C-alpha positions as a LaTeX table, in Angstrom:
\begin{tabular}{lrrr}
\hline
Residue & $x$ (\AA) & $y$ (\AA) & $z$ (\AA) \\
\hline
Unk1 & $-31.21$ & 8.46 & 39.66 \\
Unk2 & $-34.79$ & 7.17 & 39.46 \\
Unk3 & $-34.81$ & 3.62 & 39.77 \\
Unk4 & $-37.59$ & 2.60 & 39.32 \\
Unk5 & $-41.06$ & 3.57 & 39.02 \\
Unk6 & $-43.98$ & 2.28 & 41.85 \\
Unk7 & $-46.92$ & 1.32 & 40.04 \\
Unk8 & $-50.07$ & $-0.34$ & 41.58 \\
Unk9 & $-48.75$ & $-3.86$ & 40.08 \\
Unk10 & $-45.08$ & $-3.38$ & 41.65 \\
Unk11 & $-42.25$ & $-1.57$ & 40.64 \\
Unk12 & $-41.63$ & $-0.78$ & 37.05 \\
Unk13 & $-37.30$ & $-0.09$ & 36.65 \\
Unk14 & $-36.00$ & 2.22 & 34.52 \\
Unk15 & $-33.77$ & 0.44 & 33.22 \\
Unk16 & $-35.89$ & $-2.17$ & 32.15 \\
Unk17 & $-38.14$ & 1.01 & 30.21 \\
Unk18 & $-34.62$ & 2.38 & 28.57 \\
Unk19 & $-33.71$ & $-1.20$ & 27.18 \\
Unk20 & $-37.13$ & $-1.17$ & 25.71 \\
Unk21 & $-37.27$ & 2.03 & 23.86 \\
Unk22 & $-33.33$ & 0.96 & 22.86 \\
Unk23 & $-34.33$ & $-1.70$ & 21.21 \\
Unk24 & $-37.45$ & $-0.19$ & 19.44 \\
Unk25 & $-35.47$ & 2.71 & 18.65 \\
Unk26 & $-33.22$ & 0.48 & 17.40 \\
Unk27 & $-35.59$ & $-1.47$ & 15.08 \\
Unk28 & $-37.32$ & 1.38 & 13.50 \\
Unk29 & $-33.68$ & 2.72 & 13.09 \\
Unk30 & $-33.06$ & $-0.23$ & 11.26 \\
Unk31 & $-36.35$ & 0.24 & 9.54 \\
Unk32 & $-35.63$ & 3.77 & 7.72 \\
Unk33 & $-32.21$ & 2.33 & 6.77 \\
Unk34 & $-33.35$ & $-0.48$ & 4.83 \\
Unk35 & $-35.56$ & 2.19 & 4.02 \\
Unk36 & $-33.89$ & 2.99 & 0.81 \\
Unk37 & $-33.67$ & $-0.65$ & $-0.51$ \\
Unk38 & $-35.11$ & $-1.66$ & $-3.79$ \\
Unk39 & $-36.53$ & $-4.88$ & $-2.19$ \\
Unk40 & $-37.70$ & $-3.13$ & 1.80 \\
Unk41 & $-40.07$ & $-5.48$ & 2.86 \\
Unk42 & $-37.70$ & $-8.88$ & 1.40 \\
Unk43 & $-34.70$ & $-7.15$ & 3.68 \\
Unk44 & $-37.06$ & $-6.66$ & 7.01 \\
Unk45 & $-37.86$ & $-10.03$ & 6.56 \\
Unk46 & $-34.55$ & $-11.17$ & 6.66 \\
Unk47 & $-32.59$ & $-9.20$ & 9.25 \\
Unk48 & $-35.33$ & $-8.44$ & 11.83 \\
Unk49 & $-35.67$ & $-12.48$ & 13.17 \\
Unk50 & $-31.71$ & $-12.85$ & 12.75 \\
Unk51 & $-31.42$ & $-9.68$ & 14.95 \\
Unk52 & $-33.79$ & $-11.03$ & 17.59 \\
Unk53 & $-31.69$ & $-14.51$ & 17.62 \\
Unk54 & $-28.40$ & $-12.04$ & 17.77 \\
Unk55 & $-29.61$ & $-10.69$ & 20.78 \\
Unk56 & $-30.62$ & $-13.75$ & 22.69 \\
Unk57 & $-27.51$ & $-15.23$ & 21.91 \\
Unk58 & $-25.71$ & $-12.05$ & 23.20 \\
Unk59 & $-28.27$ & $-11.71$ & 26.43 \\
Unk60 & $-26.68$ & $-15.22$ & 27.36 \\
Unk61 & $-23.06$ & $-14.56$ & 26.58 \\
Unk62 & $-23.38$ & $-11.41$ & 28.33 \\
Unk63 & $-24.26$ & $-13.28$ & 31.71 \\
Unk64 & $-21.57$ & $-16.08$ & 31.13 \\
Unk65 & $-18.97$ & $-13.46$ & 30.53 \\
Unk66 & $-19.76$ & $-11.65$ & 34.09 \\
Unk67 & $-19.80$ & $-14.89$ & 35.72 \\
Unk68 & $-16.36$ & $-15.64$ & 34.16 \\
Unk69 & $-15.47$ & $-12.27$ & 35.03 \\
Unk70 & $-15.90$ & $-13.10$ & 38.80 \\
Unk71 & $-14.79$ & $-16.59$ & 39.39 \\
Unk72 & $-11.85$ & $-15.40$ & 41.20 \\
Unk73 & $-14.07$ & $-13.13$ & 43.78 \\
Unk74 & $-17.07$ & $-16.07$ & 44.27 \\
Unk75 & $-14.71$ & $-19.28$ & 44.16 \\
Unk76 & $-17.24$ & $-20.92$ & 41.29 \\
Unk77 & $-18.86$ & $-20.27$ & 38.21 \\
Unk78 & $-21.89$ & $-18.30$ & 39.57 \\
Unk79 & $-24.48$ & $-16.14$ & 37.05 \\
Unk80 & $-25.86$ & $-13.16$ & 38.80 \\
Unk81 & $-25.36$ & $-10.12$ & 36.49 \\
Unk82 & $-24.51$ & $-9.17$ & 32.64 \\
Unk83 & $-21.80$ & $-7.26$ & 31.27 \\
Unk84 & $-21.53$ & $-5.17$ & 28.10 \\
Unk85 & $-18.90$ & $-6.44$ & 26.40 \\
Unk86 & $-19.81$ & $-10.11$ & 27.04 \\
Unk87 & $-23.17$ & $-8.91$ & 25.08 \\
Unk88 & $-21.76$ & $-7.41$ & 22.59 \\
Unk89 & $-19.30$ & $-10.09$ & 21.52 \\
Unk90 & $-22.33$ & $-13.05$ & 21.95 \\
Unk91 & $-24.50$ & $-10.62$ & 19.40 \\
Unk92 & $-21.60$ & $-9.67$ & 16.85 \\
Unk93 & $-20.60$ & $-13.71$ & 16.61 \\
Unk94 & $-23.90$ & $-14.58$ & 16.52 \\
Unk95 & $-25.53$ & $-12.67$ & 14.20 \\
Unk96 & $-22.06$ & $-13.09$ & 11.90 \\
Unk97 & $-22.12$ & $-16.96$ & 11.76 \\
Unk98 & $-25.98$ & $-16.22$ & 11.31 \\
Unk99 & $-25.58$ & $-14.57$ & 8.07 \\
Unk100 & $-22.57$ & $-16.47$ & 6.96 \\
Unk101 & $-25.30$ & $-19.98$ & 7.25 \\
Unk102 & $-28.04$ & $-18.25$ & 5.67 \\
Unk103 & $-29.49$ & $-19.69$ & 2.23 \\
Unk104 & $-32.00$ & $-17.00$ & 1.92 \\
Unk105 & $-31.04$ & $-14.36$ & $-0.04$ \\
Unk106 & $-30.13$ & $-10.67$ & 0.29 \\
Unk107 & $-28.75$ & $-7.29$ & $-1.49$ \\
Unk108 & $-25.86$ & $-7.11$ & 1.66 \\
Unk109 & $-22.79$ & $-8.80$ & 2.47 \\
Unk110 & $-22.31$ & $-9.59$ & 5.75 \\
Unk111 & $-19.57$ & $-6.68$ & 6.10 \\
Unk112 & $-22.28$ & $-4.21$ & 5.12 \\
Unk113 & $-25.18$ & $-5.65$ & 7.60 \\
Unk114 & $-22.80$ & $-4.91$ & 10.22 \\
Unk115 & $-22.09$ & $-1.24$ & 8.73 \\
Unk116 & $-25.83$ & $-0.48$ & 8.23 \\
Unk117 & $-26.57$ & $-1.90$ & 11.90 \\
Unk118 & $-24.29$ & 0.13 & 13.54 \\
Unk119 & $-26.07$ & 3.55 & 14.43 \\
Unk120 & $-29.22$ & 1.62 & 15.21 \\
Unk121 & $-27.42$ & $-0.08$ & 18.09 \\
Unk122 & $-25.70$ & 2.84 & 19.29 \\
Unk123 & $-28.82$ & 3.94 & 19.60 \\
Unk124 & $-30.08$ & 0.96 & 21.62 \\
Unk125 & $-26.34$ & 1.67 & 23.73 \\
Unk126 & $-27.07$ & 4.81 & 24.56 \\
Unk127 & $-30.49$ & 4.01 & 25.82 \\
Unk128 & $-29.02$ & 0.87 & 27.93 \\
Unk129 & $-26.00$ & 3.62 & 29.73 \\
Unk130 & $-28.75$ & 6.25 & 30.56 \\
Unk131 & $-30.79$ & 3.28 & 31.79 \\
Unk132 & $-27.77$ & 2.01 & 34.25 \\
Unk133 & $-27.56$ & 5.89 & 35.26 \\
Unk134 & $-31.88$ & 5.73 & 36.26 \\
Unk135 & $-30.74$ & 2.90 & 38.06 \\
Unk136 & $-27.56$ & 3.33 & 39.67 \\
Unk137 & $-25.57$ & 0.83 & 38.57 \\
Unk138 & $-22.32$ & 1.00 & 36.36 \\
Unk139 & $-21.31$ & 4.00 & 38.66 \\
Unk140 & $-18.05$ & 5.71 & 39.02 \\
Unk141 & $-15.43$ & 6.23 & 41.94 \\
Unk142 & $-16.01$ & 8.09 & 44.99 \\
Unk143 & $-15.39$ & 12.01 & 44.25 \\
Unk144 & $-15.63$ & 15.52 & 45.50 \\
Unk145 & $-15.42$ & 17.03 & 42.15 \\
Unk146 & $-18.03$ & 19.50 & 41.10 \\
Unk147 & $-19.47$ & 16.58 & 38.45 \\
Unk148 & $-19.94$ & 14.15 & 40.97 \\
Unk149 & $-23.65$ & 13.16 & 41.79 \\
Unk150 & $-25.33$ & 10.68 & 44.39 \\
Unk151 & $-27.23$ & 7.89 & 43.77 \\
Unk152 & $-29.92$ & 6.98 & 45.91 \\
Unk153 & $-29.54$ & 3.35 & 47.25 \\
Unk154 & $-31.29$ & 0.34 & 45.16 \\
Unk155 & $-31.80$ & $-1.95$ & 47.79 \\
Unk156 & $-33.98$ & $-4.43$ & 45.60 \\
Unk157 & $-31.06$ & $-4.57$ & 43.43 \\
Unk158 & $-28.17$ & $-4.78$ & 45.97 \\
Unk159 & $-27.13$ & $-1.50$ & 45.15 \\
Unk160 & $-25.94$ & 0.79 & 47.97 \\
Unk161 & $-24.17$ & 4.28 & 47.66 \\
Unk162 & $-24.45$ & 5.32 & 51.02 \\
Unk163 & $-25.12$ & 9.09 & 50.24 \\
Unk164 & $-21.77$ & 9.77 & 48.86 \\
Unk165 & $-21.14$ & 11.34 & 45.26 \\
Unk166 & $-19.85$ & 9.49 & 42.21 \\
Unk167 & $-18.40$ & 10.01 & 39.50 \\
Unk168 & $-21.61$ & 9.55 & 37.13 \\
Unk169 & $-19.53$ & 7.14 & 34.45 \\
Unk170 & $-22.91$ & 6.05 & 33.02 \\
Unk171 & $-23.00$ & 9.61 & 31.41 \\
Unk172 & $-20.01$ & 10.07 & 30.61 \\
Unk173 & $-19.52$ & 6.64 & 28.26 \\
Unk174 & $-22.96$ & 8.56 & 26.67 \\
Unk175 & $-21.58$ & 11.45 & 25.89 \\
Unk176 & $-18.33$ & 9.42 & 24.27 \\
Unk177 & $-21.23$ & 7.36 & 22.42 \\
Unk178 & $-22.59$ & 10.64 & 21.24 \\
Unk179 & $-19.16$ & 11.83 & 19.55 \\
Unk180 & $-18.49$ & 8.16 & 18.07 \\
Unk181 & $-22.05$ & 8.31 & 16.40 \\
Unk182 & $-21.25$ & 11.87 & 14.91 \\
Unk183 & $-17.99$ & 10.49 & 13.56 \\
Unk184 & $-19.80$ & 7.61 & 12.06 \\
Unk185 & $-22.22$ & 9.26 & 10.39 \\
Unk186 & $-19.45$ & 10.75 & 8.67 \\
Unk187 & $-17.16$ & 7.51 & 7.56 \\
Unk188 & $-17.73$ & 4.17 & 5.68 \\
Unk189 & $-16.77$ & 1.70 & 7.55 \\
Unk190 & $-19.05$ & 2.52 & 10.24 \\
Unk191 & $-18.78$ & $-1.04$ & 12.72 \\
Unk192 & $-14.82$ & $-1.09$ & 12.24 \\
Unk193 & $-15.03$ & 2.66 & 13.47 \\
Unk194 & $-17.05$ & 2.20 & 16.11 \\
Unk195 & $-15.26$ & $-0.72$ & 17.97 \\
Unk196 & $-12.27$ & 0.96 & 17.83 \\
Unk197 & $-13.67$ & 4.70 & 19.14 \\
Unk198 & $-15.70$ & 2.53 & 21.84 \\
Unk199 & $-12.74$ & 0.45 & 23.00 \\
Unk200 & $-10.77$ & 3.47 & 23.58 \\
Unk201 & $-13.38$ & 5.18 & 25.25 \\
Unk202 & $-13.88$ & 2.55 & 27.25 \\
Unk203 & $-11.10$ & 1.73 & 28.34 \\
Unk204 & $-9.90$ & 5.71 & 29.88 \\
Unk205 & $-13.52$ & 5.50 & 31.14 \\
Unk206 & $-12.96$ & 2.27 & 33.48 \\
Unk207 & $-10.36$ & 4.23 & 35.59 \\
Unk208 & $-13.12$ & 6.49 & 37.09 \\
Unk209 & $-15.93$ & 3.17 & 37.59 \\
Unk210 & $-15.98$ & 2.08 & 40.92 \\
Unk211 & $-18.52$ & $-0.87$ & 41.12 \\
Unk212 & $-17.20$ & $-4.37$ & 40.79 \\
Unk213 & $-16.57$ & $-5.99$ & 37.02 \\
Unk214 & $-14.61$ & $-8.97$ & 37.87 \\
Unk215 & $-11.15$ & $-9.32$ & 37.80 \\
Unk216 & $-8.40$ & $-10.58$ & 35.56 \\
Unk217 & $-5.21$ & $-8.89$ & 35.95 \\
Unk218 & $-4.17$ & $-6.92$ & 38.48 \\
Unk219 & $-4.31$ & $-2.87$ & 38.23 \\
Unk220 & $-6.54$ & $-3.50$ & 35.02 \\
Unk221 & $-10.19$ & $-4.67$ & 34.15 \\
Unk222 & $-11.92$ & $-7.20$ & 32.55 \\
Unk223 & $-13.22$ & $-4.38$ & 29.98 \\
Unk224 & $-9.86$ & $-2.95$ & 29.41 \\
Unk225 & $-8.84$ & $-5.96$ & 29.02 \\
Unk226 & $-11.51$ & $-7.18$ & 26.06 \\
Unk227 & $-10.82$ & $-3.23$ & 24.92 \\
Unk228 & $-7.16$ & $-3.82$ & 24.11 \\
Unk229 & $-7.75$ & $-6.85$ & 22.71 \\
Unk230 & $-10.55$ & $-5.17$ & 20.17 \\
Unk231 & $-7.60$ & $-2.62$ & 19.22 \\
Unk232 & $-5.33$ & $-5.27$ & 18.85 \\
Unk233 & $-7.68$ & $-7.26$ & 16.37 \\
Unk234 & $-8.81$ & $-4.88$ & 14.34 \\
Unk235 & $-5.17$ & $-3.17$ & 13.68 \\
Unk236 & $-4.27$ & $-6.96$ & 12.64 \\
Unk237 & $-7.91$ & $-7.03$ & 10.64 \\
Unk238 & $-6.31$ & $-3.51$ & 8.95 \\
Unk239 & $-2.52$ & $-5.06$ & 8.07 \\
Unk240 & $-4.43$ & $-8.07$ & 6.64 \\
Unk241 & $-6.99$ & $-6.39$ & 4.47 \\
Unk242 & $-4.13$ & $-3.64$ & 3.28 \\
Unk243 & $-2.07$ & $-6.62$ & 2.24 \\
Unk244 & $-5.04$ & $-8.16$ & 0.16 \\
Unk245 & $-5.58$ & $-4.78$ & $-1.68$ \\
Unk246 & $-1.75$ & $-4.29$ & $-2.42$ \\
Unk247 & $-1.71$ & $-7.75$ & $-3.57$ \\
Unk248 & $-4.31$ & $-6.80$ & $-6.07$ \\
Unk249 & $-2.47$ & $-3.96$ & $-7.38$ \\
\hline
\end{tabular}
């Protein structure tokens, strides 16, 4: 709703601020977790550059998956935006063949890196979504319902609304964020958990967004399509690792 910010050196956008205190929120979340380590400052040292290389890794997947995403619509291979999911599937490889490579060593497995990492970056998610609401982007379908709201145009970013009200889908996919990180908190296998809780979300979400993603299929998305292929690989993750276990009975 607030774009961005005019400041005597230009204007400062929101969502640039939110991605910032995501990822320091996300860092010192990181920080009270390892927290409780025997060896704190040995475990800092390790995750905290690998995490840094994660992201840049998923910053660039996250623009070669939009462009993929709209090859069809712009005839070539063009990079002018980022999606989510692109991001998120650059950071998780990343960081995993990251840690699997690594000599240096460590009190986790990679399994439980990825379960103590998980409420810091739903932290940093739900900063990023309330940043794309500041800004206007990632919005919703054209509606008269009582929870639409209207964005004001972002002309610097190419963004135009026109006055009409939207379905604000930025909040909504936080408030679905919020539920997943109070079931979480509650479970072991936190990552597992909250792949599968996002890519349902997600995917009932993308029927009320109405700014462009791309296109694969027709009559569904590029994000429900990466969100029913999540579902699909972890319930094949699930028959595999219940096999190993009865195996060991």
């Amino acid at each position: 709703m607030i774009p961005y910010i005019q400041t005597p050196w230009g204007p400062l956008y929101t969502y640039t601020i939110m991605v910032i205190i995501g990822v320091l929120s996300m860092l010192w979340q990181v920080h009270m977790e390892i927290k409780k380590s025997s060896s704190r400052d040995a475990e800092e040292g390790f995750i905290f550059p690998r995490i840094v290389a994660a992201g840049m890794v998923g910053f660039i997947s996250s623009a070669v998956f939009d462009a993929l995403f709209k090859i069809r619509e712009k005839g070539m291979f063009v990079v002018s935006g980022i999606t989510f999911y692109g991001g998120l599937i650059g950071a998780v490889t990343g960081l995993y063949l990251i840690l699997k490579v690594s000599r240096q060593k460590t009190e986790y497995s990679e399994k439980a890196w990825f379960d103590l990492l998980t409420v810091p970056f739903i932290l940093f998610h739900i900063c990023g979504r309330i940043g794309c609401f500041l800004g206007g982007c990632c919005y919703g379908k054209v509606t008269e319902s009582s929870l639409g709201v209207v964005f004001p145009d972002n002309i610097e970013q190419g963004i135009i609304h026109g006055g009409v009200k939207r379905y604000p889908t930025q909040l909504f996919e936080v408030a679905a964020l919020l539920l997943i990180l109070f079931v979480i908190l509650h479970i072991r296998e936190k990552f597992i958990a909250y792949l599968l809780l996002y890519a349902i979300a997600r995917f009932f979400i993308e029927f009320l967004r109405g700014d462009d993603r791309g296109y694969i299929l027709e009559g569904i998305s590029p994000a429900q399509f990466v969100s029913v292929g999540i579902v699909f690989c972890i319930i094949i993750y699930r028959i595999i690792q219940n096999k190993k276990t009865n195996c060991r009975r």
